[in-house]
Every structure is written in C-alpha cells, then in structure tokens.
Amino acid sequence: MSADLVVLRTDAVTVKYGALAALADVSLGVATGSITGITGPNGAGKSTLLNVFAGLTHISAGEVWLEDEDVTSASPAERVHRGLMRSFQTVRLLEDESVLTNVLVGLDRLPYPGLLAQLAGTRSMRRAERAPNETATEVLQLLGLNQQRHRPVSELPFASRRLVEIGRVLVSRPSVMLLDEPAAGLDEGARRDLEEVLLAIHASYACTVVLVEHDVGLVRRLCSEAFALDAGRLIAAGPPGDVLSQESVRLAYFGSASHD
Ligand SMILES: Nc1ncnc2c1ncn2[C@@H]1O[C@H](COP(=O)(O)OP(=O)(O)O)[C@@H](O)[C@H]1O
Ligand SMILES: [Mg+2]
C-alpha cells in the first residue's frame, strides 16, 4: 500500500500496562476512504489500538501517523482537530437531554472560533460555517432519528442510543471515524440496521471508518480490509475473507482451527 493511500498508521507500537503488553510491536495502515475492521477476541488489544490512534493512551514504543504527519506526541484535541474522532465501547450520553442536544455535544469538540479564523478555507472552517442545527438535522436524518430529536435519550431503546453516540461523532464531519464495537449488545435486526447506517455514512460523508468489531460476520460484510489482533499482536491483515479464514485467527477466536 503506498503511503499516500494510508490515512492512519501505527509503526511498531507497543503499549504496556505494567508487565502486560496490551499491544506489542503493532504496525498497520488504514487505507484512505476504507471501512477497515479491527477484530480479535476479548482482550486482544482492539480498544487499546483505538486509544493509540486517538491519543488517549501512552505508548511505550513506536509511532502513530495521521496522513503525512507524525502525531505520536499530538494531544487528543489536536487529533480531533485534524478530523479524527472516536466512539466508545460503552454508550456515554447525557441521559436527561434530548437526542438533538446529545448530537450537538459532538460539535463542542471542535476548536474554538478564534482558532478557526486562522484556518480560513480549511475543512474546519467550512464545518464552522454551517449552522449547528442544520448539520445536526442532516446527521439525524441519516441515522433515522430526526422524528425523535426532542425526546430525552433516556427514553430511547438501546439500539437508538448507539446511533445517537455515532451521530455525536458524525456531526463534526470527521475524516476518520473510530468506532468501538458499535454493534455490541444489539440483536440481529438492529445489527442489520446499523450496517445499513454505517454504509450510508461511509457513502455520504466519504470518511474512513475504522471499525472495531468482535462479530466476524459484520466485518466480512462491511469491511474492505481487516486486521486481526490476538494478545496484543497483529496476527493477520488483508481482505476480511482471507483474514478470518486464517488458521491463526480461527485458533484465537475459537481455540480450534477446524471450528466453522
Ligand atoms: N487501563 C488499563 N490498565 C491495565 N490494563 C489494561 C488497561 N486497558 C486495557 N488493559 C488490558 O490490555 C489488554 C487489551 O485490552 P483491550 O484493548 O481493552 O482489548 P479488547 O478491546 O480487544 O477487548 C487486556 O488484557 C486488558 O485487560
Ligand atoms: Mg474493547
């Protein structure tokens, strides 16, 4: 993969928590405009990898690159400013506030207008020119949540709450969205709906999506490329079908290479 087609990259990244290496010498690149899956069993290091991208964890060794810049020592805010946004594995919402307010919170993560003034013509400047409500409405429509915009999120079913969380990320028009197990806890129907929404987001917002996902079916259906982690190590990379059929990946998941 040539460097200009990679939006996000780790180079020999190691993250240690005491004696445990949550990530060990992980080098991988996310293709610009792709939906890339990060998969592997619980404890493999998937969430840690998203934290590394987002600048939310200290790395013991290695480098992180966003587009053509070394962001290894860039703060989370600086990375957000460069269009990198993440969601969390557990939904974190303002329970008593409306769907609209919860989505608008995502705009607060953007830099302040003073900073934007220095960035005339950049992506951030263009984002700031849009009225917040207009931007949020567009996002809510895409997510199928516009009818519920004034309802407190506490009244929403779990699947819709997950979508609100995604809306919060989307409203700032990220160039790269990092989603941590967005389908966790959803039943089959809601999972399929979420897949549709993710495809629609990818198509309409032309953003790169990095999807941490334990569900191999979802990775197979949505992703153009996948990386499999196990015990902090990168054990496979490539098209999802190839990655998921590798013996090492099947062993990591099922403890048996012959398990279907
Ligand atoms: N803040 C932390 N402190 C100590 N250990 C952690 C911390 N975060 C993650 N770990 C450990 O690092 C490993 C990888 O965790 P994680 O990235 O959350 O895995 P995954 O998301 O693939 O389930 C696990 O063994 C986990 O217990
Ligand atoms: Mg995780």
PDB file of C-alpha atoms and ligand atoms in Angstrom:
ATOM      1  CA  MET A   1       0.000   0.000   0.000  1.00  0.00           C
ATOM      2  CA  SER A   2       1.623   3.308  -0.976  1.00  0.00           C
ATOM      3  CA  ALA A   3       1.996   5.935   1.731  1.00  0.00           C
ATOM      4  CA  ASP A   4      -0.410   8.479   0.230  1.00  0.00           C
ATOM      5  CA  LEU A   5      -3.255   5.959   0.303  1.00  0.00           C
ATOM      6  CA  VAL A   6      -2.879   5.415   4.029  1.00  0.00           C
ATOM      7  CA  VAL A   7      -4.722   7.839   6.292  1.00  0.00           C
ATOM      8  CA  LEU A   8      -3.740   6.371   9.637  1.00  0.00           C
ATOM      9  CA  ARG A   9      -0.755   4.242  10.553  1.00  0.00           C
ATOM     10  CA  THR A  10       0.985   2.696  13.519  1.00  0.00           C
ATOM     11  CA  ASP A  11       4.638   1.886  13.251  1.00  0.00           C
ATOM     12  CA  ALA A  12       5.919  -0.730  15.724  1.00  0.00           C
ATOM     13  CA  VAL A  13       3.607   0.445  18.512  1.00  0.00           C
ATOM     14  CA  THR A  14       3.862  -1.152  21.925  1.00  0.00           C
ATOM     15  CA  VAL A  15       1.570  -0.288  24.834  1.00  0.00           C
ATOM     16  CA  LYS A  16       2.387  -1.698  28.238  1.00  0.00           C
ATOM     17  CA  TYR A  17       0.277  -1.842  31.351  1.00  0.00           C
ATOM     18  CA  GLY A  18       2.818  -2.998  33.921  1.00  0.00           C
ATOM     19  CA  ALA A  19       4.144  -6.324  32.698  1.00  0.00           C
ATOM     20  CA  LEU A  20       1.266  -6.800  30.230  1.00  0.00           C
ATOM     21  CA  ALA A  21       1.754  -5.722  26.633  1.00  0.00           C
ATOM     22  CA  ALA A  22      -1.745  -4.662  25.524  1.00  0.00           C
ATOM     23  CA  LEU A  23      -0.143  -4.045  22.106  1.00  0.00           C
ATOM     24  CA  ALA A  24       3.193  -5.490  21.054  1.00  0.00           C
ATOM     25  CA  ASP A  25       5.077  -4.108  18.071  1.00  0.00           C
ATOM     26  CA  VAL A  26       1.964  -3.429  16.002  1.00  0.00           C
ATOM     27  CA  SER A  27       2.478  -1.913  12.543  1.00  0.00           C
ATOM     28  CA  LEU A  28      -0.565  -1.383  10.364  1.00  0.00           C
ATOM     29  CA  GLY A  29      -2.010   1.142   7.927  1.00  0.00           C
ATOM     30  CA  VAL A  30      -5.636   2.118   7.340  1.00  0.00           C
ATOM     31  CA  ALA A  31      -6.421   2.838   3.693  1.00  0.00           C
ATOM     32  CA  THR A  32      -7.909   6.264   2.948  1.00  0.00           C
ATOM     33  CA  GLY A  33     -11.653   6.048   2.415  1.00  0.00           C
ATOM     34  CA  SER A  34     -11.909   2.424   3.515  1.00  0.00           C
ATOM     35  CA  ILE A  35     -14.070   0.697   6.069  1.00  0.00           C
ATOM     36  CA  THR A  36     -11.355  -1.162   7.939  1.00  0.00           C
ATOM     37  CA  GLY A  37     -12.121  -3.822  10.521  1.00  0.00           C
ATOM     38  CA  ILE A  38     -10.076  -4.447  13.649  1.00  0.00           C
ATOM     39  CA  THR A  39     -11.041  -7.797  15.033  1.00  0.00           C
ATOM     40  CA  GLY A  40      -9.910 -10.374  17.555  1.00  0.00           C
ATOM     41  CA  PRO A  41     -11.066 -11.962  20.818  1.00  0.00           C
ATOM     42  CA  ASN A  42     -11.694 -10.078  24.051  1.00  0.00           C
ATOM     43  CA  GLY A  43      -8.535  -8.636  25.493  1.00  0.00           C
ATOM     44  CA  ALA A  44      -6.755  -8.725  22.122  1.00  0.00           C
ATOM     45  CA  GLY A  45      -5.921  -5.001  22.259  1.00  0.00           C
ATOM     46  CA  LYS A  46      -8.602  -3.616  19.923  1.00  0.00           C
ATOM     47  CA  SER A  47      -9.815  -0.799  22.178  1.00  0.00           C
ATOM     48  CA  THR A  48      -6.226  -0.029  23.099  1.00  0.00           C
ATOM     49  CA  LEU A  49      -5.422   0.383  19.406  1.00  0.00           C
ATOM     50  CA  LEU A  50      -8.265   2.901  19.008  1.00  0.00           C
ATOM     51  CA  ASN A  51      -6.935   4.743  22.048  1.00  0.00           C
ATOM     52  CA  VAL A  52      -3.499   4.813  20.451  1.00  0.00           C
ATOM     53  CA  PHE A  53      -4.957   6.344  17.299  1.00  0.00           C
ATOM     54  CA  ALA A  54      -6.934   8.884  19.315  1.00  0.00           C
ATOM     55  CA  GLY A  55      -4.006   9.765  21.569  1.00  0.00           C
ATOM     56  CA  LEU A  56      -5.783   8.544  24.687  1.00  0.00           C
ATOM     57  CA  THR A  57      -3.144   6.151  25.894  1.00  0.00           C
ATOM     58  CA  HIS A  58       0.579   6.403  26.498  1.00  0.00           C
ATOM     59  CA  ILE A  59       2.609   4.322  24.078  1.00  0.00           C
ATOM     60  CA  SER A  60       5.813   2.692  25.279  1.00  0.00           C
ATOM     61  CA  ALA A  61       7.398   2.498  21.837  1.00  0.00           C
ATOM     62  CA  GLY A  62       6.602   3.225  18.201  1.00  0.00           C
ATOM     63  CA  GLU A  63       4.974   5.976  16.178  1.00  0.00           C
ATOM     64  CA  VAL A  64       1.493   6.998  15.071  1.00  0.00           C
ATOM     65  CA  TRP A  65       0.966   8.807  11.782  1.00  0.00           C
ATOM     66  CA  LEU A  66      -2.138  10.646  10.601  1.00  0.00           C
ATOM     67  CA  GLU A  67      -1.981  11.422   6.909  1.00  0.00           C
ATOM     68  CA  ASP A  68       1.562  12.659   6.386  1.00  0.00           C
ATOM     69  CA  GLU A  69       2.188  13.801   9.953  1.00  0.00           C
ATOM     70  CA  ASP A  70       3.778  12.109  12.910  1.00  0.00           C
ATOM     71  CA  VAL A  71       1.137  12.594  15.633  1.00  0.00           C
ATOM     72  CA  THR A  72       2.802  10.361  18.210  1.00  0.00           C
ATOM     73  CA  SER A  73       3.065  13.228  20.663  1.00  0.00           C
ATOM     74  CA  ALA A  74      -0.021  15.161  19.476  1.00  0.00           C
ATOM     75  CA  SER A  75      -2.768  15.605  22.071  1.00  0.00           C
ATOM     76  CA  PRO A  76      -6.218  14.039  21.609  1.00  0.00           C
ATOM     77  CA  ALA A  77      -7.602  17.541  20.889  1.00  0.00           C
ATOM     78  CA  GLU A  78      -5.064  18.129  18.135  1.00  0.00           C
ATOM     79  CA  ARG A  79      -6.020  14.832  16.536  1.00  0.00           C
ATOM     80  CA  VAL A  80      -9.717  15.706  16.752  1.00  0.00           C
ATOM     81  CA  HIS A  81      -8.853  18.975  15.107  1.00  0.00           C
ATOM     82  CA  ARG A  82      -7.284  17.010  12.263  1.00  0.00           C
ATOM     83  CA  GLY A  83     -10.533  15.127  11.735  1.00  0.00           C
ATOM     84  CA  LEU A  84     -10.021  12.012  13.837  1.00  0.00           C
ATOM     85  CA  MET A  85     -12.988  11.107  16.061  1.00  0.00           C
ATOM     86  CA  ARG A  86     -13.722   8.040  18.161  1.00  0.00           C
ATOM     87  CA  SER A  87     -16.749   6.500  19.838  1.00  0.00           C
ATOM     88  CA  PHE A  88     -16.521   4.388  22.949  1.00  0.00           C
ATOM     89  CA  GLN A  89     -17.422   0.794  23.624  1.00  0.00           C
ATOM     90  CA  THR A  90     -19.886   1.862  26.317  1.00  0.00           C
ATOM     91  CA  VAL A  91     -22.512   4.429  25.397  1.00  0.00           C
ATOM     92  CA  ARG A  92     -21.894   7.711  27.213  1.00  0.00           C
ATOM     93  CA  LEU A  93     -24.866  10.042  26.810  1.00  0.00           C
ATOM     94  CA  LEU A  94     -26.474  12.930  28.668  1.00  0.00           C
ATOM     95  CA  GLU A  95     -29.490  10.957  29.792  1.00  0.00           C
ATOM     96  CA  ASP A  96     -31.895  13.817  30.524  1.00  0.00           C
ATOM     97  CA  GLU A  97     -31.060  15.789  27.412  1.00  0.00           C
ATOM     98  CA  SER A  98     -32.693  15.468  24.018  1.00  0.00           C
ATOM     99  CA  VAL A  99     -31.385  13.486  21.087  1.00  0.00           C
ATOM    100  CA  LEU A 100     -30.564  16.771  19.353  1.00  0.00           C
ATOM    101  CA  THR A 101     -28.584  18.140  22.295  1.00  0.00           C
ATOM    102  CA  ASN A 102     -26.675  14.898  22.624  1.00  0.00           C
ATOM    103  CA  VAL A 103     -25.670  15.049  18.982  1.00  0.00           C
ATOM    104  CA  LEU A 104     -24.772  18.745  19.196  1.00  0.00           C
ATOM    105  CA  VAL A 105     -22.361  17.942  22.023  1.00  0.00           C
ATOM    106  CA  GLY A 106     -20.138  16.495  19.291  1.00  0.00           C
ATOM    107  CA  LEU A 107     -19.658  19.994  17.902  1.00  0.00           C
ATOM    108  CA  ASP A 108     -18.209  21.205  21.195  1.00  0.00           C
ATOM    109  CA  ARG A 109     -15.188  19.059  20.477  1.00  0.00           C
ATOM    110  CA  LEU A 110     -14.291  21.315  17.593  1.00  0.00           C
ATOM    111  CA  PRO A 111     -11.726  24.045  18.062  1.00  0.00           C
ATOM    112  CA  TYR A 112     -12.873  27.479  19.123  1.00  0.00           C
ATOM    113  CA  PRO A 113     -13.788  30.133  16.567  1.00  0.00           C
ATOM    114  CA  GLY A 114     -10.615  32.109  17.279  1.00  0.00           C
ATOM    115  CA  LEU A 115      -8.590  29.185  16.096  1.00  0.00           C
ATOM    116  CA  LEU A 116     -10.908  28.655  13.168  1.00  0.00           C
ATOM    117  CA  ALA A 117     -10.302  32.181  11.979  1.00  0.00           C
ATOM    118  CA  GLN A 118      -6.707  31.175  11.320  1.00  0.00           C
ATOM    119  CA  LEU A 119      -7.855  28.273   9.233  1.00  0.00           C
ATOM    120  CA  ALA A 120      -9.865  30.008   6.530  1.00  0.00           C
ATOM    121  CA  GLY A 121     -10.593  27.644   3.684  1.00  0.00           C
ATOM    122  CA  THR A 122      -9.730  24.519   5.642  1.00  0.00           C
ATOM    123  CA  ARG A 123     -12.131  21.732   6.406  1.00  0.00           C
ATOM    124  CA  SER A 124     -12.694  23.031   9.936  1.00  0.00           C
ATOM    125  CA  MET A 125     -13.588  26.457   8.647  1.00  0.00           C
ATOM    126  CA  ARG A 126     -16.124  25.075   6.235  1.00  0.00           C
ATOM    127  CA  ARG A 127     -17.651  22.993   9.018  1.00  0.00           C
ATOM    128  CA  ALA A 128     -17.963  26.025  11.255  1.00  0.00           C
ATOM    129  CA  GLU A 129     -19.813  27.984   8.605  1.00  0.00           C
ATOM    130  CA  ARG A 130     -22.718  25.558   8.722  1.00  0.00           C
ATOM    131  CA  ALA A 131     -25.422  26.301  11.263  1.00  0.00           C
ATOM    132  CA  PRO A 132     -25.118  23.680  14.025  1.00  0.00           C
ATOM    133  CA  ASN A 133     -28.795  22.741  13.873  1.00  0.00           C
ATOM    134  CA  GLU A 134     -28.696  22.256  10.150  1.00  0.00           C
ATOM    135  CA  THR A 135     -25.673  19.988  10.439  1.00  0.00           C
ATOM    136  CA  ALA A 136     -27.284  18.026  13.281  1.00  0.00           C
ATOM    137  CA  THR A 137     -30.536  17.634  11.337  1.00  0.00           C
ATOM    138  CA  GLU A 138     -28.688  16.178   8.392  1.00  0.00           C
ATOM    139  CA  VAL A 139     -26.998  13.684  10.695  1.00  0.00           C
ATOM    140  CA  LEU A 140     -30.250  12.787  12.466  1.00  0.00           C
ATOM    141  CA  GLN A 141     -31.945  12.183   9.128  1.00  0.00           C
ATOM    142  CA  LEU A 142     -29.166   9.897   8.011  1.00  0.00           C
ATOM    143  CA  LEU A 143     -29.466   7.949  11.265  1.00  0.00           C
ATOM    144  CA  GLY A 144     -33.275   7.804  11.079  1.00  0.00           C
ATOM    145  CA  LEU A 145     -33.544   9.708  14.367  1.00  0.00           C
ATOM    146  CA  ASN A 146     -34.973  13.028  13.215  1.00  0.00           C
ATOM    147  CA  GLN A 147     -38.511  12.243  14.398  1.00  0.00           C
ATOM    148  CA  GLN A 148     -37.132  11.677  17.884  1.00  0.00           C
ATOM    149  CA  ARG A 149     -34.943  14.761  18.030  1.00  0.00           C
ATOM    150  CA  HIS A 150     -36.705  16.291  21.045  1.00  0.00           C
ATOM    151  CA  ARG A 151     -37.023  13.121  23.094  1.00  0.00           C
ATOM    152  CA  PRO A 152     -34.735  12.622  26.083  1.00  0.00           C
ATOM    153  CA  VAL A 153     -32.232   9.913  25.193  1.00  0.00           C
ATOM    154  CA  SER A 154     -33.169   8.016  28.363  1.00  0.00           C
ATOM    155  CA  GLU A 155     -36.480   7.123  26.648  1.00  0.00           C
ATOM    156  CA  LEU A 156     -34.839   5.576  23.617  1.00  0.00           C
ATOM    157  CA  PRO A 157     -34.242   1.883  23.048  1.00  0.00           C
ATOM    158  CA  PHE A 158     -30.641   0.701  23.278  1.00  0.00           C
ATOM    159  CA  ALA A 159     -30.136   0.462  19.502  1.00  0.00           C
ATOM    160  CA  SER A 160     -31.179   4.100  19.012  1.00  0.00           C
ATOM    161  CA  ARG A 161     -28.898   5.199  21.818  1.00  0.00           C
ATOM    162  CA  ARG A 162     -25.992   3.626  19.988  1.00  0.00           C
ATOM    163  CA  LEU A 163     -26.967   5.629  16.909  1.00  0.00           C
ATOM    164  CA  VAL A 164     -27.021   8.844  18.952  1.00  0.00           C
ATOM    165  CA  GLU A 165     -23.464   8.089  20.002  1.00  0.00           C
ATOM    166  CA  ILE A 166     -22.492   7.690  16.352  1.00  0.00           C
ATOM    167  CA  GLY A 167     -24.343  10.910  15.500  1.00  0.00           C
ATOM    168  CA  ARG A 168     -22.273  12.729  18.057  1.00  0.00           C
ATOM    169  CA  VAL A 169     -19.124  11.624  16.278  1.00  0.00           C
ATOM    170  CA  LEU A 170     -20.524  12.294  12.825  1.00  0.00           C
ATOM    171  CA  VAL A 171     -21.740  15.834  13.444  1.00  0.00           C
ATOM    172  CA  SER A 172     -18.199  17.190  13.381  1.00  0.00           C
ATOM    173  CA  ARG A 173     -17.708  15.685   9.925  1.00  0.00           C
ATOM    174  CA  PRO A 174     -14.678  13.609  10.792  1.00  0.00           C
ATOM    175  CA  SER A 175     -12.345  12.449   8.073  1.00  0.00           C
ATOM    176  CA  VAL A 176     -11.686   9.317  10.108  1.00  0.00           C
ATOM    177  CA  MET A 177     -14.255   7.745  12.445  1.00  0.00           C
ATOM    178  CA  LEU A 178     -13.073   5.228  15.003  1.00  0.00           C
ATOM    179  CA  LEU A 179     -15.962   3.086  16.219  1.00  0.00           C
ATOM    180  CA  ASP A 180     -15.506   0.700  19.125  1.00  0.00           C
ATOM    181  CA  GLU A 181     -17.883  -2.244  18.824  1.00  0.00           C
ATOM    182  CA  PRO A 182     -20.927  -0.227  17.746  1.00  0.00           C
ATOM    183  CA  ALA A 183     -22.931  -3.439  17.291  1.00  0.00           C
ATOM    184  CA  ALA A 184     -22.236  -4.823  20.776  1.00  0.00           C
ATOM    185  CA  GLY A 185     -25.430  -5.750  22.587  1.00  0.00           C
ATOM    186  CA  LEU A 186     -27.645  -5.327  19.526  1.00  0.00           C
ATOM    187  CA  ASP A 187     -29.984  -8.071  18.334  1.00  0.00           C
ATOM    188  CA  GLU A 188     -29.754  -9.355  14.779  1.00  0.00           C
ATOM    189  CA  GLY A 189     -32.329  -6.888  13.372  1.00  0.00           C
ATOM    190  CA  ALA A 190     -30.713  -3.854  14.966  1.00  0.00           C
ATOM    191  CA  ARG A 191     -27.337  -5.098  13.833  1.00  0.00           C
ATOM    192  CA  ARG A 192     -28.506  -5.186  10.219  1.00  0.00           C
ATOM    193  CA  ASP A 193     -29.979  -1.685  10.574  1.00  0.00           C
ATOM    194  CA  LEU A 194     -26.670  -0.472  11.945  1.00  0.00           C
ATOM    195  CA  GLU A 195     -24.851  -1.988   8.993  1.00  0.00           C
ATOM    196  CA  GLU A 196     -27.110  -0.046   6.629  1.00  0.00           C
ATOM    197  CA  VAL A 197     -26.457   3.153   8.560  1.00  0.00           C
ATOM    198  CA  LEU A 198     -22.696   2.638   8.533  1.00  0.00           C
ATOM    199  CA  LEU A 199     -22.734   2.057   4.789  1.00  0.00           C
ATOM    200  CA  ALA A 200     -24.854   5.193   4.306  1.00  0.00           C
ATOM    201  CA  ILE A 201     -22.449   7.227   6.461  1.00  0.00           C
ATOM    202  CA  HIS A 202     -19.484   5.945   4.546  1.00  0.00           C
ATOM    203  CA  ALA A 203     -21.152   6.757   1.215  1.00  0.00           C
ATOM    204  CA  SER A 204     -22.494  10.221   2.112  1.00  0.00           C
ATOM    205  CA  TYR A 205     -19.653  11.527   4.243  1.00  0.00           C
ATOM    206  CA  ALA A 206     -16.782   9.996   2.307  1.00  0.00           C
ATOM    207  CA  CYS A 207     -14.954   9.316   5.553  1.00  0.00           C
ATOM    208  CA  THR A 208     -12.647   6.499   6.531  1.00  0.00           C
ATOM    209  CA  VAL A 209     -14.236   4.191   9.089  1.00  0.00           C
ATOM    210  CA  VAL A 210     -12.173   2.095  11.482  1.00  0.00           C
ATOM    211  CA  LEU A 211     -14.499  -0.437  12.974  1.00  0.00           C
ATOM    212  CA  VAL A 212     -13.520  -2.479  15.995  1.00  0.00           C
ATOM    213  CA  GLU A 213     -15.778  -5.482  15.884  1.00  0.00           C
ATOM    214  CA  HIS A 214     -15.876  -8.854  17.544  1.00  0.00           C
ATOM    215  CA  ASP A 215     -18.630 -10.110  15.177  1.00  0.00           C
ATOM    216  CA  VAL A 216     -16.807 -11.672  12.234  1.00  0.00           C
ATOM    217  CA  GLY A 217     -19.940 -11.668  10.052  1.00  0.00           C
ATOM    218  CA  LEU A 218     -20.227  -7.909  10.310  1.00  0.00           C
ATOM    219  CA  VAL A 219     -16.537  -7.434   9.473  1.00  0.00           C
ATOM    220  CA  ARG A 220     -16.930  -9.721   6.481  1.00  0.00           C
ATOM    221  CA  ARG A 221     -19.951  -7.812   5.178  1.00  0.00           C
ATOM    222  CA  LEU A 222     -18.799  -4.233   5.750  1.00  0.00           C
ATOM    223  CA  CYS A 223     -15.047  -4.057   5.600  1.00  0.00           C
ATOM    224  CA  SER A 224     -12.749  -3.893   2.615  1.00  0.00           C
ATOM    225  CA  GLU A 225      -9.775  -4.712   4.776  1.00  0.00           C
ATOM    226  CA  ALA A 226      -9.274  -6.258   8.195  1.00  0.00           C
ATOM    227  CA  PHE A 227      -6.613  -6.654  10.833  1.00  0.00           C
ATOM    228  CA  ALA A 228      -6.762  -9.376  13.459  1.00  0.00           C
ATOM    229  CA  LEU A 229      -5.157  -8.945  16.856  1.00  0.00           C
ATOM    230  CA  ASP A 230      -4.549 -11.575  19.480  1.00  0.00           C
ATOM    231  CA  ALA A 231      -2.928 -10.936  22.856  1.00  0.00           C
ATOM    232  CA  GLY A 232      -1.622  -7.582  21.633  1.00  0.00           C
ATOM    233  CA  ARG A 233      -0.057  -8.904  18.444  1.00  0.00           C
ATOM    234  CA  LEU A 234      -1.116  -8.370  14.866  1.00  0.00           C
ATOM    235  CA  ILE A 235      -1.711 -11.897  13.596  1.00  0.00           C
ATOM    236  CA  ALA A 236      -3.333 -11.270  10.195  1.00  0.00           C
ATOM    237  CA  ALA A 237      -4.035  -8.486   7.700  1.00  0.00           C
ATOM    238  CA  GLY A 238      -5.798  -8.340   4.346  1.00  0.00           C
ATOM    239  CA  PRO A 239      -9.265  -8.807   2.839  1.00  0.00           C
ATOM    240  CA  PRO A 240     -11.681  -9.908   5.607  1.00  0.00           C
ATOM    241  CA  GLY A 241     -12.436 -13.267   3.989  1.00  0.00           C
ATOM    242  CA  ASP A 242      -8.738 -14.145   3.940  1.00  0.00           C
ATOM    243  CA  VAL A 243      -8.048 -12.817   7.434  1.00  0.00           C
ATOM    244  CA  LEU A 244     -10.972 -14.604   9.034  1.00  0.00           C
ATOM    245  CA  SER A 245     -10.184 -17.915   7.401  1.00  0.00           C
ATOM    246  CA  GLN A 246      -6.563 -17.934   8.568  1.00  0.00           C
ATOM    247  CA  GLU A 247      -5.802 -20.716  10.956  1.00  0.00           C
ATOM    248  CA  SER A 248      -4.166 -18.409  13.498  1.00  0.00           C
ATOM    249  CA  VAL A 249      -7.273 -16.199  13.583  1.00  0.00           C
ATOM    250  CA  ARG A 250      -9.637 -19.146  13.954  1.00  0.00           C
ATOM    251  CA  LEU A 251      -7.488 -20.502  16.739  1.00  0.00           C
ATOM    252  CA  ALA A 252      -7.518 -17.132  18.524  1.00  0.00           C
ATOM    253  CA  TYR A 253     -11.288 -16.923  18.241  1.00  0.00           C
ATOM    254  CA  PHE A 254     -12.425 -20.460  18.758  1.00  0.00           C
ATOM    255  CA  GLY A 255      -9.456 -22.313  20.167  1.00  0.00           C
ATOM    256  CA  SER A 256      -9.765 -24.663  17.207  1.00  0.00           C
ATOM    257  CA  ALA A 257      -8.681 -24.199  13.613  1.00  0.00           C
ATOM    258  CA  SER A 258     -11.441 -26.503  12.385  1.00  0.00           C
ATOM    259  CA  HIS A 259     -14.329 -24.631  14.053  1.00  0.00           C
ATOM    260  CA  ASP A 260     -16.697 -23.202  11.487  1.00  0.00           C
TER     261      ASP A 260
HETATM  262  N1  LIG B   1      -6.089   0.933  31.506  1.00  0.00           N
HETATM  263  C1  LIG B   1      -5.658  -0.338  31.558  1.00  0.00           C
HETATM  264  N2  LIG B   1      -4.927  -0.779  32.591  1.00  0.00           N
HETATM  265  C2  LIG B   1      -4.481  -2.047  32.658  1.00  0.00           C
HETATM  266  N3  LIG B   1      -4.721  -2.983  31.713  1.00  0.00           N
HETATM  267  C3  LIG B   1      -5.456  -2.605  30.649  1.00  0.00           C
HETATM  268  C4  LIG B   1      -5.972  -1.277  30.516  1.00  0.00           C
HETATM  269  N4  LIG B   1      -6.659  -1.191  29.349  1.00  0.00           N
HETATM  270  C5  LIG B   1      -6.580  -2.421  28.798  1.00  0.00           C
HETATM  271  N5  LIG B   1      -5.874  -3.263  29.573  1.00  0.00           N
HETATM  272  C6  LIG B   1      -5.561  -4.663  29.260  1.00  0.00           C
HETATM  273  O1  LIG B   1      -4.985  -4.685  27.967  1.00  0.00           O
HETATM  274  C7  LIG B   1      -5.463  -5.809  27.233  1.00  0.00           C
HETATM  275  C8  LIG B   1      -6.144  -5.332  25.963  1.00  0.00           C
HETATM  276  O2  LIG B   1      -7.350  -4.671  26.319  1.00  0.00           O
HETATM  277  P1  LIG B   1      -8.342  -4.036  25.265  1.00  0.00           P
HETATM  278  O3  LIG B   1      -7.577  -3.194  24.337  1.00  0.00           O
HETATM  279  O4  LIG B   1      -9.440  -3.410  26.033  1.00  0.00           O
HETATM  280  O5  LIG B   1      -8.842  -5.333  24.489  1.00  0.00           O
HETATM  281  P2  LIG B   1     -10.110  -5.536  23.525  1.00  0.00           P
HETATM  282  O6  LIG B   1     -10.693  -4.206  23.242  1.00  0.00           O
HETATM  283  O7  LIG B   1      -9.549  -6.233  22.336  1.00  0.00           O
HETATM  284  O8  LIG B   1     -11.055  -6.439  24.275  1.00  0.00           O
HETATM  285  C9  LIG B   1      -6.368  -6.595  28.166  1.00  0.00           C
HETATM  286  O9  LIG B   1      -5.614  -7.598  28.763  1.00  0.00           O
HETATM  287  C10 LIG B   1      -6.792  -5.542  29.173  1.00  0.00           C
HETATM  288  O10 LIG B   1      -7.099  -6.127  30.395  1.00  0.00           O
HETATM  289 MG    MG B   2     -12.565  -3.441  23.572  1.00  0.00          MG
END
